[in-house]
Coordinates of C-alpha atoms in Angstrom, one line a residue:
X1 CA 0.0 0.0 0.0
X2 CA 2.9 2.4 0.8
X3 CA 4.4 1.7 -2.7
X4 CA 1.0 2.3 -4.2
X5 CA 0.8 5.8 -2.7
X6 CA 4.4 6.5 -3.7
X7 CA 3.4 5.9 -7.3
X8 CA 0.4 8.2 -6.9
X9 CA 2.6 11.0 -5.4
X10 CA 5.2 10.6 -8.1
X11 CA 2.6 11.0 -10.8
X12 CA 1.0 14.0 -9.1
X13 CA 4.4 15.7 -9.0
X14 CA 5.1 14.9 -12.6
X15 CA 1.7 16.3 -13.7
X16 CA 2.3 19.5 -11.7
X17 CA 5.6 20.1 -13.3
X18 CA 4.3 19.3 -16.8
X19 CA 1.2 21.4 -16.9
X20 CA 1.2 23.9 -13.9
X21 CA 4.8 25.2 -14.0
X22 CA 3.7 28.6 -15.4
X23 CA 1.8 30.8 -13.1
X24 CA 0.0 32.5 -16.0
X25 CA -2.0 29.3 -16.5
X26 CA -3.9 30.0 -13.3
X27 CA -5.4 33.1 -14.9
X28 CA -7.2 31.0 -17.5
X29 CA -8.2 28.5 -14.9
X30 CA -10.0 31.3 -13.0
X31 CA -11.5 33.4 -15.8
X32 CA -12.7 30.8 -18.2
X33 CA -15.1 29.0 -15.7
X34 CA -16.2 32.3 -14.3
X35 CA -17.2 33.7 -17.7
X36 CA -19.0 30.5 -18.6
X37 CA -20.8 30.6 -15.3
X38 CA -21.9 34.2 -15.7
X39 CA -23.1 33.6 -19.2
X40 CA -25.3 30.8 -18.0
X41 CA -26.6 32.7 -15.0
X42 CA -27.6 35.7 -17.2
X43 CA -29.2 33.2 -19.6
X44 CA -31.7 32.4 -16.8
X45 CA -32.6 36.0 -16.2
X46 CA -35.2 36.5 -18.9
X47 CA -37.2 33.4 -17.8
X48 CA -40.1 33.4 -15.5
X49 CA -39.0 31.5 -12.4
X50 CA -42.5 30.7 -11.4
X51 CA -42.9 28.4 -14.5
X52 CA -39.6 26.7 -13.7
X53 CA -40.8 26.1 -10.2
X54 CA -43.4 23.7 -11.6
X55 CA -40.5 21.4 -12.2
X56 CA -38.1 22.4 -9.4
X57 CA -40.0 23.6 -6.3
X58 CA -37.1 25.0 -4.4
X59 CA -35.8 27.2 -7.2
X60 CA -36.6 30.9 -7.1
X61 CA -35.2 34.2 -8.2
X62 CA -33.2 34.7 -5.0
X63 CA -31.3 31.4 -5.2
X64 CA -31.0 30.8 -9.0
X65 CA -27.4 32.1 -8.9
X66 CA -26.6 29.5 -6.3
X67 CA -28.4 26.8 -8.3
X68 CA -26.2 27.6 -11.3
X69 CA -23.0 28.1 -9.2
X70 CA -23.4 24.7 -7.5
X71 CA -23.7 23.1 -10.9
X72 CA -20.6 24.8 -12.2
X73 CA -18.5 24.1 -9.2
X74 CA -19.3 20.4 -9.6
X75 CA -18.8 20.7 -13.4
X76 CA -15.3 22.2 -12.9
X77 CA -14.1 19.0 -11.1
X78 CA -15.3 16.8 -14.0
X79 CA -14.2 19.2 -16.8
X80 CA -10.7 19.4 -15.5
X81 CA -10.4 15.6 -15.7
X82 CA -11.8 15.5 -19.3
X83 CA -9.1 18.0 -20.2
X84 CA -6.5 16.0 -18.3
X85 CA -7.4 12.9 -20.2
X86 CA -7.2 14.7 -23.4
X87 CA -3.6 15.8 -22.6
X88 CA -2.9 12.2 -21.8
X89 CA -1.9 11.5 -25.4
X90 CA 1.4 13.3 -24.8
X91 CA 2.3 10.4 -22.5
X92 CA 2.3 8.2 -25.6
X93 CA 3.9 10.7 -28.0
X94 CA 6.9 11.4 -25.7
X95 CA 7.5 7.8 -24.6
X96 CA 6.5 8.3 -20.9
X97 CA 3.9 5.6 -21.1
X98 CA 6.4 3.2 -22.6
X99 CA 8.7 3.7 -19.6
X100 CA 5.8 3.3 -17.2
X101 CA 4.9 -0.1 -18.8
X102 CA 8.5 -1.2 -18.3
X103 CA 8.3 -0.5 -14.6
X104 CA 6.5 -2.6 -11.9
X105 CA 4.5 0.5 -10.9
X106 CA 0.8 0.0 -10.2
X107 CA -1.1 1.1 -13.3
X108 CA -4.2 2.1 -11.2
X109 CA -2.0 4.3 -9.0
X110 CA -0.6 5.9 -12.1
X111 CA -4.0 7.0 -13.4
X112 CA -5.2 7.9 -9.9
X113 CA -2.2 10.3 -9.4
X114 CA -2.9 11.8 -12.7
X115 CA -6.5 12.5 -11.8
X116 CA -5.8 13.8 -8.3
X117 CA -3.2 16.3 -9.6
X118 CA -5.5 17.6 -12.3
X119 CA -8.6 18.0 -10.3
X120 CA -7.2 20.0 -7.4
X121 CA -4.8 22.0 -9.5
X122 CA -7.5 23.1 -11.9
X123 CA -10.5 23.9 -9.6
X124 CA -9.2 25.6 -6.5
X125 CA -9.3 29.2 -8.0
X126 CA -12.9 28.7 -9.2
X127 CA -13.8 27.4 -5.8
X128 CA -12.4 30.5 -4.2
X129 CA -14.5 32.6 -6.5
X130 CA -17.5 30.5 -5.6
X131 CA -16.8 31.0 -1.9
X132 CA -17.1 34.8 -2.4
X133 CA -20.5 34.4 -4.2
X134 CA -21.7 32.0 -1.5
X135 CA -20.8 34.4 1.2
X136 CA -22.6 37.3 -0.5
X137 CA -25.7 35.2 -1.2
X138 CA -25.6 33.3 2.1
X139 CA -29.1 34.3 3.1
X140 CA -30.5 32.4 0.1
X141 CA -29.2 29.1 1.5
X142 CA -31.4 26.5 3.0
X143 CA -28.7 23.9 3.7
X144 CA -28.5 20.5 5.4
X145 CA -24.8 20.6 6.6
X146 CA -24.4 16.8 6.8
X147 CA -25.9 16.2 3.4
X148 CA -23.7 19.0 1.9
X149 CA -20.5 17.6 3.3
X150 CA -21.5 14.1 2.1
X151 CA -22.2 15.6 -1.3
X152 CA -18.8 17.3 -1.5
X153 CA -17.2 14.0 -0.8
X154 CA -19.3 12.4 -3.6
X155 CA -18.2 15.1 -6.1
X156 CA -14.5 14.5 -5.3
X157 CA -14.8 10.7 -5.4
X158 CA -16.9 10.4 -8.5
X159 CA -14.8 13.0 -10.4
X160 CA -11.6 11.1 -9.6
X161 CA -13.2 7.8 -10.8
X162 CA -14.4 9.6 -13.9
X163 CA -10.9 10.9 -14.5
X164 CA -9.3 7.5 -14.0
X165 CA -11.8 5.9 -16.5
X166 CA -11.0 8.5 -19.1
X167 CA -7.3 8.2 -18.6
X168 CA -7.5 4.4 -19.1
X169 CA -9.6 4.9 -22.3
X170 CA -6.9 7.2 -23.7
X171 CA -4.3 4.4 -23.4
X172 CA -5.6 2.8 -26.6
X173 CA -4.7 5.5 -29.2
X174 CA -2.8 8.7 -29.7
X175 CA -5.7 10.2 -31.6
X176 CA -8.4 10.4 -28.9
X177 CA -9.3 14.0 -29.2
X178 CA -12.8 13.0 -30.4
X179 CA -13.5 11.8 -26.9
X180 CA -12.8 15.3 -25.6
X181 CA -15.4 16.7 -28.1
X182 CA -18.0 14.0 -27.1
X183 CA -17.6 14.4 -23.4
X184 CA -16.9 18.1 -22.8
X185 CA -19.9 20.0 -24.0
X186 CA -22.5 17.2 -23.9
X187 CA -21.7 16.6 -20.3
X188 CA -22.3 20.2 -19.5
X189 CA -25.6 20.2 -21.3
X190 CA -27.1 16.8 -20.4
X191 CA -25.9 16.7 -16.7
X192 CA -28.2 19.6 -16.0
X193 CA -25.6 22.3 -15.5
X194 CA -26.9 24.7 -18.1
X195 CA -30.5 23.5 -18.2
X196 CA -32.1 21.6 -15.3
X197 CA -32.7 17.9 -16.1
X198 CA -36.2 18.2 -14.7
X199 CA -37.3 20.1 -17.8
X200 CA -35.6 17.6 -20.2
X201 CA -37.6 15.5 -22.6
X202 CA -37.5 11.7 -21.9
X203 CA -34.7 11.0 -24.4
X204 CA -32.4 13.7 -22.9
X205 CA -33.0 12.4 -19.4
X206 CA -31.9 9.0 -20.6
X207 CA -28.6 10.5 -21.8
X208 CA -28.2 12.4 -18.5
X209 CA -28.2 9.2 -16.5
X210 CA -24.9 8.2 -18.2
X211 CA -23.0 11.0 -16.6
X212 CA -22.0 10.8 -12.9
X213 CA -22.1 14.6 -12.7
X214 CA -25.9 14.5 -13.0
X215 CA -26.3 12.7 -9.7
X216 CA -23.8 14.7 -7.6
X217 CA -24.9 18.1 -8.9
X218 CA -28.5 17.4 -8.1
X219 CA -27.5 16.0 -4.7
X220 CA -25.6 19.1 -3.8
X221 CA -28.3 21.4 -5.1
X222 CA -31.0 19.7 -3.0
X223 CA -28.7 19.5 0.1
X224 CA -27.8 23.2 -0.1
X225 CA -31.0 24.8 -1.4
X226 CA -33.7 22.5 -0.1
X227 CA -32.2 21.2 3.1
X228 CA -32.8 17.6 2.2
X229 CA -31.3 15.0 4.5
X230 CA -29.0 12.1 3.6
X231 CA -31.9 9.7 3.9
X232 CA -34.1 11.8 1.6
X233 CA -31.2 11.8 -0.9
X234 CA -30.5 8.0 -0.6
X235 CA -31.5 7.3 -4.2
X236 CA -28.7 9.6 -5.5
X237 CA -26.3 7.9 -3.1
X238 CA -27.2 4.5 -4.4
X239 CA -27.0 5.7 -8.0
X240 CA -23.5 7.2 -7.3
X241 CA -22.3 4.0 -5.7
X242 CA -23.5 1.9 -8.7
X243 CA -22.0 4.2 -11.3
X244 CA -18.8 4.6 -9.3
X245 CA -18.4 0.8 -9.1
X246 CA -19.0 0.5 -12.8
X247 CA -16.4 3.2 -13.6
X248 CA -13.8 1.6 -11.3
X249 CA -14.4 -1.9 -12.9
X250 CA -14.1 -0.5 -16.4
X251 CA -10.9 1.4 -15.4
X252 CA -9.2 -1.8 -14.2
X253 CA -10.4 -3.6 -17.3
X254 CA -9.2 -0.9 -19.8
X255 CA -5.8 -0.6 -18.0
X256 CA -5.2 -4.4 -18.4
X257 CA -6.5 -4.7 -22.0
X258 CA -4.9 -1.4 -23.1
X259 CA -1.4 -2.5 -22.0
X260 CA -1.9 -5.9 -23.5
X261 CA -3.1 -4.3 -26.8
X262 CA -0.1 -2.0 -26.8
X263 CA 2.4 -4.8 -26.3
X264 CA 0.8 -7.0 -28.9
X265 CA 0.4 -4.4 -31.7
X266 CA 3.2 -1.9 -30.9
X267 CA 6.5 -1.5 -32.7
X268 CA 10.0 -1.5 -31.3
X269 CA 9.2 1.7 -29.5
X270 CA 5.9 0.2 -28.4
X271 CA 3.8 3.0 -30.0

């Protein structure tokens, strides 16, 4: 177990040095999510909140900014890992992955370290911005603290599992940019970040169930804005456990088959 965490730490340090060595990168990490959040929030302004309340009873004009913000804070965790997995192709191009395959290092620890580094490096500035908004609009909260803390834990765990799954998928090919296109924008739309899933047609709701972000964003919104208890949110917890178990199982499967595929079909330089 100690060796496992050494591999995790080594990968975290490597990712930090590769992608977060320049302080100017933190400017984009702060302003881009903030601008997207503001554009979505002001997109809600023209609509009549009373009509939306037919679908979401706890949503009103005073807490709509918190509703959108909670979704985007959750989204920032998952988005950072989609981008991290997209950059993962460089591990193949520069031969890093080849060297990793030649070591006894645990492959699961490798993708876990990659995910942990990316998620916390990428979201902390937006979380700081969110904290300021939450402080200003604190009177609009109707929170259940226990549920909120549990929801934050779910966001972190499921986002890491999501990142590990995507990293394992990116082991199969150098040209995996299409996955970034498929998973980035559709996740934002169908997980209910821009538009609440409650107003989706049936076919769109079916797609939303695929994304783990759907469950954790709704869990946090209900915990913070409607004061729902952990017991009342048990269906979201069960769904999160099921989808988390599926993602972990698929990650292990893809790590094993991806390495076997690379060794079988690779050239002298493996890739």
